[in-house]
Short mmCIF file of C-alpha atoms in Angstrom, two decimals:
data_model
loop_
_atom_site.label_atom_id
_atom_site.label_comp_id
_atom_site.label_asym_id
_atom_site.label_seq_id
_atom_site.Cartn_x
_atom_site.Cartn_y
_atom_site.Cartn_z
CA MET A 87 63.74 84.18 129.18
CA LYS A 88 63.90 86.61 132.12
CA TYR A 89 65.17 83.80 134.36
CA LEU A 90 67.91 82.94 131.85
CA PHE A 91 68.98 86.56 131.63
CA ARG A 92 69.14 86.98 135.43
CA LEU A 93 71.09 83.75 135.87
CA SER A 94 73.56 84.81 133.16
CA LEU A 95 74.18 88.14 134.90
CA ARG A 96 74.69 86.33 138.19
CA ASN A 97 77.31 84.05 136.60
CA LEU A 98 79.11 87.04 135.11
CA LYS A 99 79.30 88.72 138.52
CA LYS A 100 80.90 85.64 140.10
CA ASN A 101 84.17 86.13 138.21
CA PRO A 102 84.16 89.81 137.18
CA ALA A 103 87.86 90.02 136.27
CA ILE A 104 87.84 86.93 134.02
CA ASN A 105 84.56 87.86 132.37
CA PHE A 106 85.71 91.46 131.86
CA ILE A 107 88.82 90.22 130.04
CA ASN A 108 86.64 87.88 127.99
CA ILE A 109 84.21 90.62 126.97
CA LEU A 110 87.00 93.14 126.30
CA GLY A 111 88.88 90.69 124.07
CA LEU A 112 85.71 89.82 122.17
CA SER A 113 84.72 93.48 121.77
CA LEU A 114 88.12 94.57 120.44
CA SER A 115 88.25 91.61 118.07
CA MET A 116 84.73 92.33 116.86
CA THR A 117 85.70 95.97 116.29
CA VAL A 118 88.61 95.03 114.05
CA VAL A 119 86.59 92.36 112.22
CA ILE A 120 83.63 94.69 111.60
CA LEU A 121 85.98 97.47 110.49
CA LEU A 122 87.69 95.18 107.99
CA PHE A 123 84.31 93.83 106.88
CA SER A 124 83.08 97.39 106.35
CA TYR A 125 86.09 98.20 104.19
CA CYS A 126 85.79 95.01 102.14
CA TYR A 127 82.05 95.58 101.65
CA HIS A 128 82.77 99.17 100.59
CA GLU A 129 85.26 97.94 97.97
CA LEU A 130 83.27 94.98 96.66
CA THR A 131 80.03 96.96 96.20
CA THR A 132 81.67 99.66 94.08
CA ASP A 133 79.26 101.11 91.51
CA ARG A 134 76.43 98.76 92.50
CA HIS A 135 74.22 101.87 92.65
CA GLN A 136 74.69 102.53 88.94
CA GLU A 137 71.46 101.65 87.12
CA ASN A 138 73.40 101.00 83.90
CA LYS A 139 76.21 98.97 85.48
CA ASN A 140 75.46 96.05 83.14
CA ASP A 141 74.76 98.08 80.00
CA GLY A 142 77.32 100.89 80.34
CA TYR A 143 80.86 100.32 79.09
CA LEU A 144 84.23 102.04 78.93
CA LEU A 145 86.14 101.77 75.65
CA ILE A 146 89.60 100.32 76.26
CA ASN A 147 92.70 99.60 74.25
CA SER A 148 94.32 96.36 75.43
CA GLU A 149 98.09 96.64 75.78
CA GLY A 150 98.68 92.97 76.56
CA GLU A 151 97.76 90.99 79.65
CA HIS A 152 99.05 93.58 82.11
CA SER A 153 97.01 96.73 81.46
CA PHE A 154 94.39 98.52 79.39
CA GLY A 155 94.67 102.00 77.93
CA ILE A 156 91.53 104.12 78.39
CA ASN A 157 92.16 107.13 76.16
CA MET A 158 90.28 107.44 72.87
CA PRO A 159 90.16 110.09 70.10
CA GLY A 160 87.44 112.71 70.55
CA VAL A 161 86.23 112.31 66.97
CA LEU A 162 85.32 108.66 67.62
CA SER A 163 82.14 109.65 69.43
CA TYR A 164 80.54 111.17 66.33
CA HIS A 165 81.14 108.03 64.26
CA LEU A 166 79.89 105.64 66.94
CA ASP A 167 76.60 107.48 67.22
CA SER A 168 76.04 107.24 63.47
CA SER A 169 77.56 103.83 62.67
CA VAL A 170 76.75 101.49 65.57
CA PHE A 171 72.99 101.40 66.06
CA GLU A 172 73.27 99.15 69.15
CA ILE A 173 74.74 102.12 71.03
CA VAL A 174 72.07 104.27 72.72
CA SER A 175 74.41 107.11 73.68
CA THR A 176 78.10 107.97 73.85
CA VAL A 177 79.68 110.00 76.64
CA ARG A 178 83.20 111.41 76.57
CA ILE A 179 85.00 112.47 79.74
CA ALA A 180 88.17 114.54 79.99
CA GLY A 181 90.03 116.27 82.79
CA PHE A 182 92.21 119.36 83.11
CA TRP A 183 95.91 119.41 82.35
CA GLU A 184 96.47 121.88 85.18
CA GLN A 185 94.91 122.26 88.64
CA PRO A 186 91.54 124.04 88.20
CA VAL A 187 90.50 126.62 90.79
CA LEU A 188 86.95 127.83 91.50
CA LYS A 189 86.08 131.11 93.21
CA SER A 190 82.75 132.38 94.47
CA GLU A 191 81.93 135.68 96.13
CA LYS A 192 81.31 133.92 99.44
CA ALA A 193 84.49 131.85 99.84
CA ALA A 194 88.21 131.74 99.18
CA PRO A 195 89.46 130.06 95.97
CA GLN A 196 88.96 126.31 96.05
CA LYS A 197 91.05 123.71 94.22
CA SER A 198 88.48 121.39 92.65
CA LYS A 199 88.24 118.12 90.75
CA ILE A 200 86.49 119.16 87.54
CA LEU A 201 85.61 117.02 84.52
CA PHE A 202 84.37 117.90 81.06
CA VAL A 203 81.52 115.60 79.97
CA ASP A 204 79.04 115.17 77.14
CA ASP A 205 75.42 116.17 77.65
CA ASP A 206 74.21 112.55 78.10
CA PHE A 207 76.38 112.02 81.19
CA PHE A 208 73.41 111.63 83.57
CA GLU A 209 71.66 109.29 81.15
CA LEU A 210 74.53 106.86 81.58
CA PHE A 211 75.63 107.49 85.19
CA THR A 212 73.31 107.45 88.22
CA TYR A 213 73.49 110.49 90.52
CA ALA A 214 70.74 111.80 92.75
CA PRO A 215 69.91 115.51 92.25
CA VAL A 216 69.75 117.77 95.30
CA SER A 217 68.42 120.67 93.24
CA GLY A 218 68.17 121.58 89.57
CA ASN A 219 67.19 119.54 86.51
CA LEU A 220 69.88 117.09 85.40
CA ASP A 221 68.23 116.56 82.02
CA MET A 222 68.69 120.26 81.21
CA ALA A 223 71.94 120.81 83.11
CA PHE A 224 74.32 121.16 80.15
CA GLN A 225 72.23 123.07 77.64
CA ASP A 226 74.46 126.15 78.02
CA PRO A 227 78.25 125.83 77.42
CA LYS A 228 78.86 127.99 80.50
CA SER A 229 76.83 125.78 82.81
CA MET A 230 78.26 123.71 85.64
CA VAL A 231 76.98 120.89 87.87
CA ILE A 232 78.63 120.62 91.29
CA THR A 233 78.45 118.15 94.16
CA GLU A 234 76.76 118.84 97.46
CA LYS A 235 80.05 119.09 99.37
CA LEU A 236 81.58 121.52 96.88
CA ALA A 237 78.46 123.68 97.03
CA VAL A 238 78.86 123.98 100.80
CA ARG A 239 82.55 124.84 100.42
CA LEU A 240 81.88 127.52 97.81
CA PHE A 241 78.62 129.00 99.08
CA GLY A 242 77.92 127.55 102.52
CA SER A 243 74.64 126.17 101.20
CA THR A 244 73.18 123.75 98.63
CA ASP A 245 70.48 126.16 97.45
CA VAL A 246 72.79 127.73 94.86
CA VAL A 247 71.24 126.98 91.46
CA GLY A 248 71.81 130.06 89.29
CA GLU A 249 74.84 131.25 91.29
CA THR A 250 78.02 132.22 89.42
CA VAL A 251 81.55 130.94 90.01
CA MET A 252 84.83 131.94 88.37
CA LEU A 253 87.01 129.21 86.89
CA ASN A 254 90.73 130.00 87.02
CA ASN A 255 89.81 133.66 87.51
CA GLU A 256 88.91 133.84 83.80
CA HIS A 257 85.73 132.00 82.91
CA PRO A 258 82.41 132.78 84.62
CA LEU A 259 80.19 129.70 84.97
CA PHE A 260 76.74 129.39 86.48
CA VAL A 261 75.49 126.46 88.57
CA THR A 262 72.58 124.59 86.97
CA ALA A 263 72.29 121.60 89.33
CA ILE A 264 73.60 120.07 92.55
CA VAL A 265 74.17 116.31 92.84
CA ARG A 266 74.60 114.19 95.96
CA GLU A 267 77.77 112.13 96.32
CA PRO A 268 76.85 108.43 96.09
CA GLU A 269 76.86 106.49 99.36
CA ASN A 270 78.49 103.53 97.64
CA ASN A 271 82.04 103.59 96.40
CA THR A 272 82.53 104.56 92.75
CA PHE A 273 85.41 104.55 90.31
CA LEU A 274 84.68 108.09 89.07
CA ASP A 275 86.04 110.92 91.23
CA PHE A 276 84.84 114.48 90.62
CA GLU A 277 83.44 117.56 92.35
CA ALA A 278 82.17 119.52 89.35
CA LEU A 279 81.13 118.85 85.75
CA ILE A 280 81.30 121.16 82.73
CA SER A 281 79.84 120.37 79.32
CA MET A 282 82.11 119.35 76.45
CA GLU A 283 81.00 122.47 74.60
CA GLY A 284 82.34 124.43 77.53
CA ARG A 285 85.71 122.71 77.13
CA LYS A 286 85.95 124.12 73.60
CA ILE A 287 85.73 127.59 75.13
CA ILE A 288 87.90 127.04 78.20
CA GLN A 289 90.56 124.88 76.52
CA PRO A 290 90.19 125.69 72.81
CA ASN A 291 91.84 122.98 70.75
CA GLN A 292 89.72 121.97 67.79
CA GLY A 293 92.20 119.35 66.65
CA GLU A 294 91.32 116.97 69.49
CA TYR A 295 87.74 116.75 68.20
CA SER A 296 88.69 115.97 64.58
CA ASN A 297 92.13 114.33 64.59
CA TRP A 298 92.20 110.54 65.00
CA ASN A 299 95.75 110.71 66.36
CA TRP A 300 94.79 112.76 69.44
CA TRP A 301 93.65 110.32 72.11
CA ASN A 302 92.64 112.65 74.98
CA PHE A 303 89.21 111.36 76.04
CA ASN A 304 87.68 108.53 78.05
CA THR A 305 84.75 107.24 76.00
CA PHE A 306 81.76 105.48 77.55
CA ILE A 307 78.84 103.90 75.71
CA LEU A 308 75.33 102.88 76.76
CA THR A 309 74.02 99.87 74.82
CA ASP A 310 70.70 98.17 74.35
CA LYS A 311 70.18 95.12 76.54
CA ASP A 312 69.41 92.65 73.74
CA TYR A 313 72.62 92.84 71.69
CA ASP A 314 75.76 90.71 71.72
CA HIS A 315 78.62 92.77 73.09
CA GLN A 316 81.19 90.97 70.96
CA ILE A 317 79.35 92.19 67.87
CA ILE A 318 79.46 95.75 69.26
CA GLU A 319 83.23 95.44 69.81
CA GLU A 320 83.71 94.28 66.22
CA LYS A 321 81.70 97.21 64.90
CA ILE A 322 83.74 99.66 67.00
CA ARG A 323 86.97 98.19 65.60
CA LYS A 324 85.58 98.56 62.10
CA VAL A 325 84.93 102.27 62.77
CA PHE A 326 88.62 102.66 63.64
CA ILE A 327 89.73 100.73 60.56
CA ASP A 328 87.46 102.73 58.24
CA HIS A 329 88.28 106.20 59.56
CA SER A 330 91.59 106.17 61.45
CA GLN A 331 94.80 106.84 59.57
CA ARG A 332 96.79 104.46 61.78
CA GLU A 333 98.08 101.25 60.20
CA SER A 334 96.78 98.84 62.80
CA SER A 335 94.28 96.01 63.15
CA PHE A 336 92.90 97.57 66.35
CA GLU A 337 92.46 94.09 67.81
CA GLY A 338 93.04 95.54 71.29
CA ILE A 339 89.99 97.80 71.12
CA GLY A 340 87.26 96.49 73.41
CA ILE A 341 84.65 97.44 75.99
CA LEU A 342 84.76 97.08 79.77
CA PRO A 343 81.56 97.01 81.89
CA ILE A 344 81.21 99.88 84.35
CA GLN A 345 80.93 97.51 87.31
CA GLU A 346 84.32 95.95 86.43
CA ILE A 347 86.29 99.18 86.03
CA TYR A 348 87.25 99.59 89.69
CA PHE A 349 89.08 96.25 89.92
CA SER A 350 90.42 96.26 86.35
CA LYS A 351 93.99 96.71 85.09
CA ILE A 352 93.40 100.02 83.38
CA GLU A 353 96.19 102.58 83.09
CA SER A 354 94.68 105.96 83.96
CA GLY A 355 97.92 107.83 83.24
CA TRP A 356 97.98 111.49 84.18
CA GLN A 357 94.22 111.48 84.69
CA ASP A 358 93.41 111.28 88.38
CA HIS A 359 89.62 111.07 88.13
CA PHE A 360 89.68 107.25 88.07
CA ARG A 361 89.76 105.37 91.36
CA ILE A 362 91.26 101.92 91.00
CA GLY A 363 90.98 99.19 93.66
CA ASN A 364 92.96 96.05 94.43
CA LYS A 365 91.02 92.81 94.71
CA LYS A 366 93.98 90.88 96.14
CA GLN A 367 94.28 93.44 98.92
CA VAL A 368 90.60 93.00 99.75
CA ALA A 369 91.05 89.21 99.83
CA VAL A 370 94.04 89.51 102.18
CA LEU A 371 92.14 91.82 104.54
CA ALA A 372 89.17 89.43 104.52
CA LEU A 373 91.56 86.59 105.49
CA VAL A 374 93.01 88.74 108.28
CA ALA A 375 89.49 89.44 109.57
CA PHE A 376 88.74 85.70 109.59
CA LEU A 377 91.95 84.91 111.51
CA ILE A 378 91.25 87.63 114.09
CA LEU A 379 87.72 86.27 114.55
CA LEU A 380 89.15 82.77 114.91
CA ILE A 381 91.55 83.96 117.62
CA ALA A 382 88.66 85.65 119.43
CA ILE A 383 86.60 82.43 119.36
CA ILE A 384 89.50 80.30 120.61
CA ASN A 385 90.27 82.84 123.32
CA PHE A 386 86.61 82.81 124.38
CA ILE A 387 86.58 79.00 124.55
CA ASN A 388 89.82 78.94 126.57
CA ILE A 389 88.64 81.52 129.10
CA SER A 390 85.21 79.92 129.38
CA SER A 391 86.74 76.49 129.96
CA SER A 392 88.66 77.90 132.92
CA GLN A 393 85.26 78.18 134.65
CA TYR A 394 84.32 74.63 133.69
CA LEU A 395 84.45 73.16 137.21
CA ASP A 396 82.33 75.94 138.69
CA ARG A 397 79.73 75.43 135.95
CA LEU A 398 79.68 71.68 136.64
CA LYS A 399 78.93 72.25 140.33
CA GLN A 400 76.23 74.75 139.43
CA ALA A 401 74.73 72.26 136.98
CA GLY A 402 74.80 69.55 139.68
CA ILE A 403 72.80 71.72 142.08
CA GLN A 404 70.35 72.65 139.30
CA LYS A 405 69.79 68.97 138.42
CA ILE A 406 69.13 68.08 142.07
CA LEU A 407 66.55 70.88 142.13
CA GLY A 408 64.86 69.40 139.05
CA ALA A 409 66.56 71.10 136.08
CA SER A 410 66.66 69.03 132.91
CA LYS A 411 69.58 68.41 130.56
CA PHE A 412 67.95 70.63 127.92
CA HIS A 413 67.49 73.45 130.45
CA ILE A 414 71.20 73.47 131.39
CA ILE A 415 72.38 73.32 127.76
CA ARG A 416 70.03 76.18 126.91
CA GLN A 417 71.40 78.22 129.84
CA VAL A 418 75.05 77.80 128.73
CA LEU A 419 74.23 78.60 125.09
CA PHE A 420 72.17 81.65 126.07
CA GLU A 421 74.98 83.04 128.22
CA SER A 422 77.56 82.55 125.48
CA THR A 423 75.31 84.06 122.80
CA MET A 424 74.54 87.06 125.00
CA LEU A 425 78.27 87.76 125.39
CA PHE A 426 78.84 87.60 121.63
CA ILE A 427 75.86 89.87 120.86
CA PHE A 428 77.01 92.41 123.48
CA SER A 429 80.55 92.33 122.08
CA ALA A 430 79.21 92.76 118.54
CA TRP A 431 77.18 95.83 119.54
CA THR A 432 80.23 97.27 121.30
CA GLY A 433 82.28 96.57 118.20
CA ILE A 434 79.70 98.30 115.99
CA ILE A 435 79.80 101.45 118.13
CA PHE A 436 83.62 101.46 118.26
CA THR A 437 83.79 100.92 114.49
CA GLU A 438 81.49 103.85 113.75
CA ILE A 439 83.70 106.10 115.91
CA ILE A 440 87.05 104.81 114.61
CA GLN A 441 86.20 104.86 110.91
CA ILE A 442 85.64 108.64 111.02
CA TYR A 443 89.29 109.11 111.99
CA LEU A 444 90.48 106.46 109.54
CA SER A 445 88.71 108.24 106.67
CA GLN A 446 90.20 111.60 107.66
CA TYR A 447 93.78 110.70 108.52
CA LEU A 448 94.53 107.52 106.56
CA GLU A 449 92.49 108.46 103.44
CA ILE A 450 90.60 105.16 103.63
CA GLN A 451 87.21 105.59 101.99
CA LEU A 452 84.38 103.95 103.96
CA ILE A 453 80.63 104.16 103.66
CA SER A 454 79.45 106.17 106.65
CA GLY A 455 76.69 104.45 108.64
CA ILE A 456 76.75 101.29 106.54
CA ILE A 457 76.88 99.00 109.59
CA PHE A 458 73.63 100.50 110.90
CA SER A 459 71.72 99.50 107.79
CA PRO A 460 69.09 96.80 108.59
CA THR A 461 70.69 94.20 106.30
CA ILE A 462 74.20 94.60 107.73
CA LEU A 463 72.93 94.72 111.33
CA PHE A 464 70.94 91.54 110.79
CA LEU A 465 73.98 89.87 109.24
CA ILE A 466 76.32 90.86 112.11
CA ILE A 467 73.88 89.83 114.86
CA SER A 468 73.03 86.56 113.09
CA ILE A 469 76.70 85.65 112.72
CA SER A 470 77.29 86.56 116.39
CA ILE A 471 74.45 84.25 117.48
CA ILE A 472 75.70 81.39 115.30
CA ILE A 473 79.29 81.78 116.55
CA GLY A 474 78.10 82.07 120.15
CA ILE A 475 76.13 78.81 119.86
CA LEU A 476 78.80 76.84 117.97
CA SER A 477 81.68 77.96 120.21
CA SER A 478 79.92 76.86 123.41
CA LEU A 479 77.90 73.88 122.14
CA PRO A 480 80.49 71.19 123.05
CA THR A 481 80.95 72.62 126.55
CA ALA A 482 77.19 73.01 127.01
CA TYR A 483 76.60 69.41 125.97
CA LEU A 484 79.27 68.09 128.36
CA ILE A 485 77.88 70.10 131.27
CA GLY A 486 74.30 69.12 130.47
CA SER A 487 75.21 65.41 130.12
CA SER A 488 77.20 65.27 133.37
CA LYS A 489 75.87 63.44 136.44
CA SER A 490 74.74 65.60 139.33
CA ILE A 491 76.37 63.44 142.02
CA ASP A 492 79.75 63.44 140.24
CA ASN A 493 79.54 67.21 139.72
CA LEU A 494 79.21 67.85 143.47
CA LYS A 495 82.09 65.60 144.51
CA SER A 496 85.10 67.51 145.81
CA THR A 497 87.40 65.01 144.10
CA PHE A 498 85.92 65.57 140.65
CA SER A 499 88.64 66.08 138.00
CA VAL A 500 88.67 67.14 134.37
CA LYS A 501 89.22 64.37 131.87
CA ALA A 502 92.55 64.18 130.06
CA SER A 503 90.81 64.61 126.69
CA LYS A 504 89.37 67.92 127.90
CA SER A 505 92.84 69.16 128.95
CA THR A 506 94.34 68.02 125.64
CA LEU A 507 91.72 69.91 123.65
CA ARG A 508 92.35 73.04 125.71
CA ASN A 509 96.10 72.77 125.11
CA ILE A 510 95.52 72.39 121.37
CA LEU A 511 93.35 75.51 121.36
CA VAL A 512 95.99 77.50 123.27
CA VAL A 513 98.69 76.44 120.79
CA ALA A 514 96.39 77.29 117.85
CA GLN A 515 95.61 80.70 119.32
CA PHE A 516 99.26 81.64 119.76
CA SER A 517 100.22 80.21 116.37
CA ILE A 518 97.64 82.36 114.57
CA ALA A 519 98.69 85.38 116.61
CA ILE A 520 102.35 84.84 115.61
CA ILE A 521 101.31 84.53 111.95
CA LEU A 522 99.39 87.82 112.12
CA ILE A 523 102.28 89.59 113.87
CA GLY A 524 104.69 88.30 111.25
CA PHE A 525 102.33 89.38 108.49
CA THR A 526 102.06 92.87 110.03
CA VAL A 527 105.84 93.23 110.24
CA LEU A 528 106.20 92.04 106.62
CA VAL A 529 103.62 94.53 105.36
CA GLN A 530 105.29 97.34 107.28
CA LYS A 531 108.65 96.48 105.77
CA GLN A 532 107.11 96.35 102.30
CA ILE A 533 105.56 99.78 102.77
CA HIS A 534 108.85 101.28 103.89
CA PHE A 535 110.93 99.40 101.35
CA GLY A 536 112.28 101.78 98.74
CA ILE A 537 111.08 104.96 100.45
CA ILE A 538 113.45 105.12 103.41
CA ASN A 539 116.57 105.72 101.32
CA LEU A 540 115.68 106.98 97.86
CA GLY A 541 119.03 108.61 97.25
CA TYR A 542 117.79 112.15 97.85
CA GLU A 543 116.34 114.20 100.71
CA LYS A 544 112.63 113.76 100.05
CA GLU A 545 111.70 115.77 103.17
CA ASN A 546 113.36 118.87 101.65
CA ILE A 547 111.54 118.74 98.31
CA VAL A 548 108.17 120.47 98.00
CA GLY A 549 105.84 119.96 95.02
CA ILE A 550 103.55 122.68 93.68
CA LYS A 551 100.83 121.75 91.21
CA PHE A 552 100.36 124.62 88.77
CA THR A 553 97.08 126.40 88.30
CA HIS A 554 96.13 127.84 84.93
CA GLN A 555 97.57 131.26 85.81
CA LEU A 556 100.92 129.83 86.95
CA TYR A 557 101.50 128.07 83.63
CA GLY A 558 102.02 131.35 81.81
CA LYS A 559 104.30 132.70 84.52
CA SER A 560 106.41 129.64 85.26
CA GLU A 561 109.75 131.28 84.47
CA VAL A 562 108.91 134.31 86.64
CA LEU A 563 107.91 132.01 89.48
CA LYS A 564 111.07 129.96 89.05
CA LYS A 565 113.24 133.09 89.27
CA ASP A 566 111.39 134.41 92.34
CA LEU A 567 111.73 131.09 94.12
CA LYS A 568 115.46 130.90 93.39
CA ASP A 569 115.88 134.35 94.92
CA GLN A 570 114.59 133.05 98.26
CA ALA A 571 117.35 132.26 100.76
CA PHE A 572 115.75 128.97 101.83
CA VAL A 573 115.51 127.61 98.24
CA ASN A 574 118.53 125.77 96.85
CA ASN A 575 117.11 124.70 93.51
CA VAL A 576 113.92 124.76 91.42
CA SER A 577 112.79 122.26 88.78
CA MET A 578 109.87 122.50 86.36
CA THR A 579 108.30 119.19 85.24
CA GLN A 580 105.35 118.16 83.12
CA PHE A 581 103.73 115.95 85.76
CA PHE A 582 104.26 115.00 89.36
CA PRO A 583 106.73 112.08 89.63
CA GLY A 584 105.18 108.76 90.59
CA LYS A 585 102.20 108.77 88.21
CA ASP A 586 101.78 107.06 84.86
CA LEU A 587 102.56 109.69 82.28
CA SER A 588 101.83 110.37 78.63
CA TYR A 589 102.07 107.13 76.69
CA TRP A 590 104.15 107.26 73.52
CA GLY A 591 105.08 104.79 70.82
CA LEU A 592 107.53 104.62 67.94
CA GLU A 593 108.59 102.13 65.34
CA THR A 594 112.22 101.12 65.50
CA GLU A 595 114.49 98.42 64.19
CA ILE A 596 115.71 95.88 66.73
CA ARG A 597 118.17 93.21 65.50
CA GLY A 598 117.06 93.73 61.95
CA GLU A 599 113.36 93.48 62.76
CA LYS A 600 110.94 96.41 62.82
CA LYS A 601 109.07 96.62 66.14
CA GLN A 602 106.67 99.05 67.81
CA VAL A 603 108.06 100.21 71.15
CA TYR A 604 105.88 101.94 73.77
CA PHE A 605 107.09 104.03 76.69
CA ASN A 606 106.03 106.71 79.16
CA LYS A 607 107.34 110.22 78.46
CA PHE A 608 108.11 112.73 81.20
CA ASP A 609 109.23 116.31 80.47
CA ALA A 610 111.69 117.83 82.94
CA ASP A 611 114.62 120.23 83.09
CA GLN A 612 118.23 119.72 84.11
CA ALA A 613 117.58 120.67 87.75
CA PHE A 614 115.24 117.67 88.12
CA PHE A 615 118.14 115.24 87.81
CA ASP A 616 120.22 117.16 90.34
CA MET A 617 117.39 117.36 92.91
CA LEU A 618 116.58 113.62 92.70
CA ASN A 619 120.25 112.60 92.35
CA ILE A 620 119.59 110.72 89.12
CA LYS A 621 122.76 109.47 87.39
CA SER A 622 123.13 108.44 83.77
CA ILE A 623 124.20 104.85 83.01
CA ASN A 624 125.38 105.73 79.53
CA GLY A 625 125.79 108.95 77.58
CA ARG A 626 125.06 112.26 79.28
CA ILE A 627 122.10 113.99 80.89
CA PHE A 628 120.78 116.88 78.84
CA SER A 629 121.59 120.45 79.79
CA ASP A 630 119.38 123.55 79.75
CA ASN A 631 122.27 125.44 78.15
CA LEU A 632 122.56 123.08 75.19
CA SER A 633 119.99 122.72 72.43
#
């Protein structure tokens, strides 16, 4: 083995420029491939850490083949617990209408992603505690569970159980537990949790807990393992039919496994605590990674074949000195495999450095350190060895099978079949490269399509998401902003444009037939149409001066 290693180094030193280009090309290709693999792995393993991924479900309301609604009435939870014995526990989740702000004595106010949850949240979802008792975390309505990162932002430490924070400068809450953010990707995005009893104090609205027409909650259920899920769906529909005042068959009501939520067609609406992935995008990136790897292999074969004659002469000398065919083949394969393993390690190091910046500046979520896990390392090195052997096996066999006398002749020439194969590989390499370049240009144009010229000056419009305090002083804020010399106009809207909004429905008559029509509603004032240069096709745009 030591002899093979020394001989490989000697061969690399013979043509340093060519071998440097070969290694650099392989390393850069490996970096991109490993980076794309890391992203795809991160997406495809979403919520694999959840212990109840096969027995936990989200209640959905199918709205056809295109999407699923995820909002349910708050009162439903009480009836499920008492009517469907297959359900072990029910957990409701709800967000804030406005931007919540937390303040501790040790830090400036922090905008935070806060959810209201039922007490059985940690029975259904798997989160590792840093400190505190998760089983007792929500016994008090004024309790709060925060993530490790939020604890550091608020207090500079994770040893903060019992500390007090102010929510929206009104409600004092005390920290009962700290949880660690999961290493794997997850569909649920939050930084702090407050009990549902706390919601009744912070956002008092008793109607949403008793009225079947108020669908403000995401409802999750944990079921026993031994029951048919279709039977559970039927029983849930029956609960709606028996207790809801809506005239509907509720055929669209169903359950969606936790592990399928991330790549599902759910409509999260104004709620931004759901992360939704795109399986087609993952498939496209996996294809791109394969094509880049294919280019790297072809490039390696082409560059290596340029040294074919030198390797034949070396093999001729080795055979005269007593080297066997197997020995020469092993030498060529070892040298090729060593280059691929070195390039893979270089790619791993580059990937770990690059993905830090990608996560920060491109908002691409990646699992930090995933490529250094034993399983992934073994997979990458094994694939590198296999590729290294397969890519050089034909050349190694030809060199090992050659005759020593012919190899040392000065008139020795490469066979036409060898040249033809090399030409085919060159054409294939450039063809794939052109396809990838074209694909990149197409994607770039798609990204910029529709955002370059929207009909208004998007660079001059600034959005401000209201906190709880600003809601009550919106008119004062609007007047103060208008008084500023650099402000031309101010508009107040219900939500930020670009998100799915509140989903409404009404029954209307179309061509003599009664039909239920659904649409998204967005509240805005007259200034909104002026700022975004929205024109009416028919009728007139409403005015703030007219009722």
